[in-house]
Coordinates of C-alpha atoms and ligand atoms in Angstrom, one line a residue:
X20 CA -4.9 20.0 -34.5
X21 CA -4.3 21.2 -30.7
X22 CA -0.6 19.8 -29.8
X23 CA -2.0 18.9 -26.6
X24 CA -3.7 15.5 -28.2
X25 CA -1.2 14.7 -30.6
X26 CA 1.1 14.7 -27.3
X27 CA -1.8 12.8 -25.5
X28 CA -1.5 10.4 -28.4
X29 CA 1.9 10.1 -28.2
X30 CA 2.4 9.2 -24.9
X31 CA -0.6 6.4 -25.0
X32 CA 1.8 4.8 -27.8
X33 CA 4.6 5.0 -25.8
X34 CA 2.8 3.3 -22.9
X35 CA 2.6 0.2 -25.1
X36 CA 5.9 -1.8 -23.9
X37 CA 5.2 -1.4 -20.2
X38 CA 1.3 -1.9 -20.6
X39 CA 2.3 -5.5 -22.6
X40 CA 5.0 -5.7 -19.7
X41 CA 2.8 -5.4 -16.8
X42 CA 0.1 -7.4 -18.5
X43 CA -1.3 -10.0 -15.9
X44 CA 1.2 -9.5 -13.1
X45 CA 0.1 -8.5 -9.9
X46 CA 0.7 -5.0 -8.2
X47 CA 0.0 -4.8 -4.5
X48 CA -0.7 -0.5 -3.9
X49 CA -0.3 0.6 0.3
X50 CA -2.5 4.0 0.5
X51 CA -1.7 5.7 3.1
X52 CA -4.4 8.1 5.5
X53 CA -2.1 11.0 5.0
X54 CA -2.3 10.3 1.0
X55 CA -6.4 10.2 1.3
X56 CA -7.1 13.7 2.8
X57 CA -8.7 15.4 -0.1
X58 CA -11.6 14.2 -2.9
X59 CA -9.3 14.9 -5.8
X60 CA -6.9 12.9 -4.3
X61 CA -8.5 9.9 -3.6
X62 CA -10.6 10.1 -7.0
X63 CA -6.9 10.2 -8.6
X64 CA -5.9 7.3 -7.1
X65 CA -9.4 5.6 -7.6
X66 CA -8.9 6.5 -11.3
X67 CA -4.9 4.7 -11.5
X68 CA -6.4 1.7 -9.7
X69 CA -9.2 1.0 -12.1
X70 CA -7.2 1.9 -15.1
X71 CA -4.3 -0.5 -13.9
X72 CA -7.3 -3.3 -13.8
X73 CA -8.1 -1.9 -17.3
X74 CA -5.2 -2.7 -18.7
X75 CA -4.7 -6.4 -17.5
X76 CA -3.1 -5.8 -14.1
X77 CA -3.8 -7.4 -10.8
X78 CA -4.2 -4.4 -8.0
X79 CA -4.6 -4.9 -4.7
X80 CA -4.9 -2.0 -2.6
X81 CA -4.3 -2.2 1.2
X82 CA -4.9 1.0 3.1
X83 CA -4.0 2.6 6.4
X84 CA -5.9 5.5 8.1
X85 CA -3.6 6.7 10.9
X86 CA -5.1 10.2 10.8
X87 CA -8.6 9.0 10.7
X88 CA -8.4 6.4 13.5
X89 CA -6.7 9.9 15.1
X90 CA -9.4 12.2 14.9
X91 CA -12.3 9.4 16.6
X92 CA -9.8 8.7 19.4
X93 CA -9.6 11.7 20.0
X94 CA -13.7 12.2 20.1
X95 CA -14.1 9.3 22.3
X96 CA -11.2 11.3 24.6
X97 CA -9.3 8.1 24.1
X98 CA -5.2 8.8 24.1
X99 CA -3.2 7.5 21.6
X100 CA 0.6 6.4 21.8
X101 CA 3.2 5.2 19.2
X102 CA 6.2 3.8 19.8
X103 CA 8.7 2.8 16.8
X104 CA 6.1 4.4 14.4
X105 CA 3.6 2.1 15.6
X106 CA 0.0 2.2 17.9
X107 CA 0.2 1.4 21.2
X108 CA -3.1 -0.9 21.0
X109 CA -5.2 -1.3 24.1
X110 CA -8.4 -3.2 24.0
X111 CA -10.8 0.0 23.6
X112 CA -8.5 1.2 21.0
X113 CA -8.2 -2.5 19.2
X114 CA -12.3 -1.7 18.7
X115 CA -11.8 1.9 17.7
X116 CA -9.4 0.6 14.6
X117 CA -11.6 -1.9 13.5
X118 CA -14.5 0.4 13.0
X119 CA -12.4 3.1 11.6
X120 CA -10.1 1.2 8.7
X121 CA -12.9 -1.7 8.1
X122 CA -16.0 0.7 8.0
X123 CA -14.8 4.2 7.4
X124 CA -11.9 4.3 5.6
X125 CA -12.2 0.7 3.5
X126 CA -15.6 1.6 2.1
X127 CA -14.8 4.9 0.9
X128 CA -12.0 3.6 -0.8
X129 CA -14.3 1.0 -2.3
X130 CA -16.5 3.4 -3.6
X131 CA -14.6 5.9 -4.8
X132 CA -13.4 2.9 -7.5
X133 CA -16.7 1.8 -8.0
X134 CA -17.2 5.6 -9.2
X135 CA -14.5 5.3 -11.7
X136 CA -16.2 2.7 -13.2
X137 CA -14.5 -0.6 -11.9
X138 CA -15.6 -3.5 -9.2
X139 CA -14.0 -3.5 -5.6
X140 CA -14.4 -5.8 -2.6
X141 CA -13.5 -4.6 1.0
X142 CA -11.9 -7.2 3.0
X143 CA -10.2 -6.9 6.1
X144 CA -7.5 -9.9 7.0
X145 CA -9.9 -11.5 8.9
X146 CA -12.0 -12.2 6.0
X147 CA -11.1 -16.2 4.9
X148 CA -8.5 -15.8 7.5
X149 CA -6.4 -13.7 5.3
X150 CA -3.9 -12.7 7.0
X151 CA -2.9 -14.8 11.0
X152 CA -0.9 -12.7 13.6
X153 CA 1.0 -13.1 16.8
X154 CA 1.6 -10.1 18.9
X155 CA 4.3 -7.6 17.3
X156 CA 5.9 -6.8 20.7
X157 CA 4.4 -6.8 24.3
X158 CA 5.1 -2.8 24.4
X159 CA 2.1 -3.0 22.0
X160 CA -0.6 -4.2 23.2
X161 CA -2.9 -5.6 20.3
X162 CA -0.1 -5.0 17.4
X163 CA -0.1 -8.1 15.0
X164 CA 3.1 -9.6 13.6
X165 CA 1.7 -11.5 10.1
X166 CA 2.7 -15.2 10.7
X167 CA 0.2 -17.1 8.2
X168 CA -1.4 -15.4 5.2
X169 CA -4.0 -17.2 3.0
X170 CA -4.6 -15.6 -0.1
X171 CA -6.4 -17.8 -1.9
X172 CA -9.5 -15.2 -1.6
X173 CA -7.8 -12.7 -3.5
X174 CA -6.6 -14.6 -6.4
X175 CA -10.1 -15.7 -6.5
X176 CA -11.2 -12.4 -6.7
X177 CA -8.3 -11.3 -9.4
X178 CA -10.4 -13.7 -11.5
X179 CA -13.8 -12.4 -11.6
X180 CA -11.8 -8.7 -12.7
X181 CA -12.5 -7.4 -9.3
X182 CA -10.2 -5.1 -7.0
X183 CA -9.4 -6.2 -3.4
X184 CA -9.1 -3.5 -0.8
X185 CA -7.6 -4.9 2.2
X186 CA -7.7 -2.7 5.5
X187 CA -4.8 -3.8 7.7
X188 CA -6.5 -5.6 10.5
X189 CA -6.1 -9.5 11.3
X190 CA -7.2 -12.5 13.2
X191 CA -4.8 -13.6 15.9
X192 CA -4.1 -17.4 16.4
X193 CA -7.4 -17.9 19.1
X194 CA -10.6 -17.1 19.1
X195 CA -12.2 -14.0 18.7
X196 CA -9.0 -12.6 18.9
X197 CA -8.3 -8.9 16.5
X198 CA -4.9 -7.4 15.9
X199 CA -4.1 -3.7 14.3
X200 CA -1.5 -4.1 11.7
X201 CA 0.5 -1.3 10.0
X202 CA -0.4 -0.9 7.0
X203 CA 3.0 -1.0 5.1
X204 CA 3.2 -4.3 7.4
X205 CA 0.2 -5.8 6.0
X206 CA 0.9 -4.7 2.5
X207 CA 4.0 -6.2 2.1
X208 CA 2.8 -9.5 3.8
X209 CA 0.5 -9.4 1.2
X210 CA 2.9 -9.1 -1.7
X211 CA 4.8 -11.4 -0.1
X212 CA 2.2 -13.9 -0.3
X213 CA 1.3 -13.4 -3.7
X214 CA 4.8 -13.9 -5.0
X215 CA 4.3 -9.7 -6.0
X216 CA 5.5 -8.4 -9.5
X217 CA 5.4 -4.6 -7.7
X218 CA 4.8 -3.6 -4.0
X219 CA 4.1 0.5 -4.4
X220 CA 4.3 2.0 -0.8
X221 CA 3.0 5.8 -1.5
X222 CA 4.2 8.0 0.8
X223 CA 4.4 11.8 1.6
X224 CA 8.0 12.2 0.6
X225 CA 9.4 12.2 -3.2
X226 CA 11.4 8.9 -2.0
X227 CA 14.5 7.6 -0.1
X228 CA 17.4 10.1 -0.1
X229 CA 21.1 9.7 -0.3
X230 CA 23.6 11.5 2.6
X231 CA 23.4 14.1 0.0
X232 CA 19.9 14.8 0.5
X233 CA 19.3 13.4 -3.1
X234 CA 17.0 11.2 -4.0
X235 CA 18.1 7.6 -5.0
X236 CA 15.9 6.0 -7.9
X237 CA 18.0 2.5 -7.6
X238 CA 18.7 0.5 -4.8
X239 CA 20.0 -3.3 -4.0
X240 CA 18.7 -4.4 -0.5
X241 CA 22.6 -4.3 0.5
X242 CA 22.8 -0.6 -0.4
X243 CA 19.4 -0.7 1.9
X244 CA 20.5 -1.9 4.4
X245 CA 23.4 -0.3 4.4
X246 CA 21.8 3.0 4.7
X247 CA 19.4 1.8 7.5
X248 CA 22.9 0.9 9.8
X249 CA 24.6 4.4 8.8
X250 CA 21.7 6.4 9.9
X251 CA 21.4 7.6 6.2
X252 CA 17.5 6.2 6.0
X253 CA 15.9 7.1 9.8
X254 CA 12.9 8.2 11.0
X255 CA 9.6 7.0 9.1
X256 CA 11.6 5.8 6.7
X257 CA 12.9 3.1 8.6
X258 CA 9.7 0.9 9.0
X259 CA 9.2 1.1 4.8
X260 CA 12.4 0.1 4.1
X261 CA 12.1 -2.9 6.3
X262 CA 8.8 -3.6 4.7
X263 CA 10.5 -3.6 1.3
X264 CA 13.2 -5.8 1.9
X265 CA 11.6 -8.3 3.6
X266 CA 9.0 -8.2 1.2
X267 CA 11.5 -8.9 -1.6
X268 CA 13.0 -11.4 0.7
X269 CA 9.7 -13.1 0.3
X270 CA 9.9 -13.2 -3.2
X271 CA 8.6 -9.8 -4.3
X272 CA 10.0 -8.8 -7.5
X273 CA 10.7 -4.9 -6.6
X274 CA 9.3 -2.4 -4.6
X275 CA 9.1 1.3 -5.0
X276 CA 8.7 4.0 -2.3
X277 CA 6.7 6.9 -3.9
X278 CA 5.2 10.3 -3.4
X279 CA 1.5 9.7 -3.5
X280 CA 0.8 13.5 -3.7
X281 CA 2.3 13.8 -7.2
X282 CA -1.1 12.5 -9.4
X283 CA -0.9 9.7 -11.2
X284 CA 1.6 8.6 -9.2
X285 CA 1.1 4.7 -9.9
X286 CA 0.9 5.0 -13.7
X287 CA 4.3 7.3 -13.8
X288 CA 5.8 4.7 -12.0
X289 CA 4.6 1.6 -14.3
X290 CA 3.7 3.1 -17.3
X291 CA 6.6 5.6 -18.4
X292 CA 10.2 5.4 -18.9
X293 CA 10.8 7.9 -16.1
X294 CA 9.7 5.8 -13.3
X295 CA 8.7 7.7 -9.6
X296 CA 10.2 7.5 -6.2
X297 CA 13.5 4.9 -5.2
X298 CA 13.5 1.6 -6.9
X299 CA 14.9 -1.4 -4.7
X300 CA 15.6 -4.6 -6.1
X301 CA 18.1 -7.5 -6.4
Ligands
X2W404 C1 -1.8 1.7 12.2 C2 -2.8 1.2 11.2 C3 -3.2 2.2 10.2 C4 -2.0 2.7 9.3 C5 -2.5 2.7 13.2 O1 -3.1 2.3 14.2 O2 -2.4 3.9 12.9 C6 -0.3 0.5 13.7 O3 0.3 1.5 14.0 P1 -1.3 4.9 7.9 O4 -2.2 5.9 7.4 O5 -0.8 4.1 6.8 O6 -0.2 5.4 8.8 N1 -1.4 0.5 12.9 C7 0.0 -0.8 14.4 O7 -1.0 2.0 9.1 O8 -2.3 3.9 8.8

C-alpha cells in the first residue's frame, strides 16, 4: 500500500487525544485581511473551520480586512491614517468600513465555509447588540473600545451546529451610533465573553520572538509583559499581545499567536503534539 495513507492513517489516530480534548470547547479564530489575499488560502481556512465544527468544537471566526477597506478608500480618494496600529475613523470613513468588513469581506468568508460543506452566519457586533463601545481614544475618531458584550446570540447559534463570523464593527452607547473595532480587539472581547477555551490570533509572522530573534512557543503573561516593557515585543506585535493578555485576564484559557500562511495552521495548533506559533498562558 502507498506509505503516504498508512501515514495519513496514522496521524488521524494520533489526532484522537486532542480531538476528545477539544471536544465541545469553544475556539474563537481572528482572520486577518492580510491572511485572506488568495482563494487557496481562504478555502484552507474555510476547510480547518468546518472541520473544527466537525469534530465537536465551537468556532467563531471574527475577521479584519485592513487591506480591503484600503483599496475602496482609496477609490473613493478618501485618505486613510493609523496611529498606534489603528484607523483614524472619520464619519465618511466609519461608512466605508461598515460596507467593506459587513458586506465584502463577512460574506465571502461565509461562503467560502458554506462551500466546504458547513453552515455560517454573518453577524457584525451590532447584530443583538453584540458587542457595546465607547470611543477608544479622541485621536480616533469613530474607534470603539468594547465595554458591554452580549453573547447570548452566539451560543445560540453554537447550538443549532452553525459557525458565527463576526466582522469587527459595533454599536456605540446612543443611537444610531457605529464604531470600527480592530479586529484582534473584537476578537478577544469575544473570547473574553465566552469564557474562551483557545483565542487563535493568525498572523503573518511564525510567532512572538525572543531577543534572540527565536521564536518562543511558551509564555506566562509576566514573561509578556515583560517583553512588551523591554522593547523585546514592538511594533505590530504590541497590540496582539495586549489583546492576549487581557483576553486571558478575562478568563480565556490560552491564546496562541500564529502564522496563518502555514496551511492548516488551526488544526497544527489543536490537533498535533507539535503545536504552531507562541503559546501564552498562566
Ligand atoms: C480596522 C478593522 C479591520 C482590521 C481597520 O479599520 O483596518 C481599526 O484599525 P486586519 O486585516 O485584521 O488588520 N480597525 C480600528 O482589524 O483588519
Amino acid at each position: 500500500m502507498n506509505r503516504d495513507w498508512i501515514a495519513t492513517a496514522r496521524t488521524l489516530s494520533e489526532a484522537l487525544p486532542y480531538l476528545q480534548r477539544y471536544a465541545g470547547s469553544i475556539v474563537v479564530v481572528k482572520f486577518g485581511g492580510n491572511a485572506m489575499g488568495d482563494e487557496e488560502a481562504m478555502a484552507d481556512f474555510a476547510r480547518d473551520v468546518v472541520l473544527m465544527r466537525q469534530v465537536g468544537v465551537n468556532p467563531v471566526v471574527v475577521h479584519g480586512g485592513g487591506p480591503m477597506i484600503n483599496d475602496l478608500l482609496g477609490k473613493l480618494g478618501i485618505e486613510s491614517k493609523f496611529l498606534r496600529g489603528k484607523r483614524v475613523t472619520d464619519k465618511a470613513t466609519v461608512e466605508v468600513v461598515e460596507m467593506v468588513l459587513t458586506g465584502l469581506v463577512n460574506k465571502r468568508i461565509v461562503q467560502a465555509i458554506m462551500d466546504e460543506g458547513g453552515r455560517a452566519v454573518g453577524l457584525s457586533g451590532k447584530d443583538d447588540d453584540m458587542m457595546v463601545c465607547v470611543a477608544d481614544d479622541p485621536d480616533l475618531g469613530f474607534v470603539g473600545k468594547p465595554v458591554e458584550m452580549n453573547v447570548q446570540v452566539l451560543r445560540d447559534l453554537f447550538a443549532a451546529g452553525i459557525i458565527p463570523v463576526v466582522a469587527p464593527v459595533a454599536t456605540g452607547m446612543g443611537p444610531n451610533e457605529t464604531f470600527n473595532v480592530n479586529g484582534d480587539t473584537a476578537a478577544g472581547a469575544i473570547a473574553g465573553a465566552l469564557q474562551a477555551d483557545r483565542l487563535l490570533l493568525l498572523t503573518d509572522v511564525s510567532g512572538v520572538k525572543n531577543a534572540a530573534g527565536e521564536i518562543v512557543t511558551a509564555m506566562t503573561p509576566g514573561e509578556v509583559e515583560e517583553m512588551i516593557e523591554s522593547g523585546v515585543i514592538a511594533g505590530g506585535m504590541i497590540p496582539k499581545a495586549e489583546t492576549a493578555l487581557k483576553a486571558l485576564e478575562e478568563g480565556v484559557r490560552a491564546v496562541v499567536i500564529l502564522d496563518g500562511r502555514v496551511p492548516n495552521a488551526c488544526l497544527l495548533e489543536l490537533f498535533t503534539e507539535h503545536g504552531a506559533g507562541s503559546l501564552i498562558r498562566s
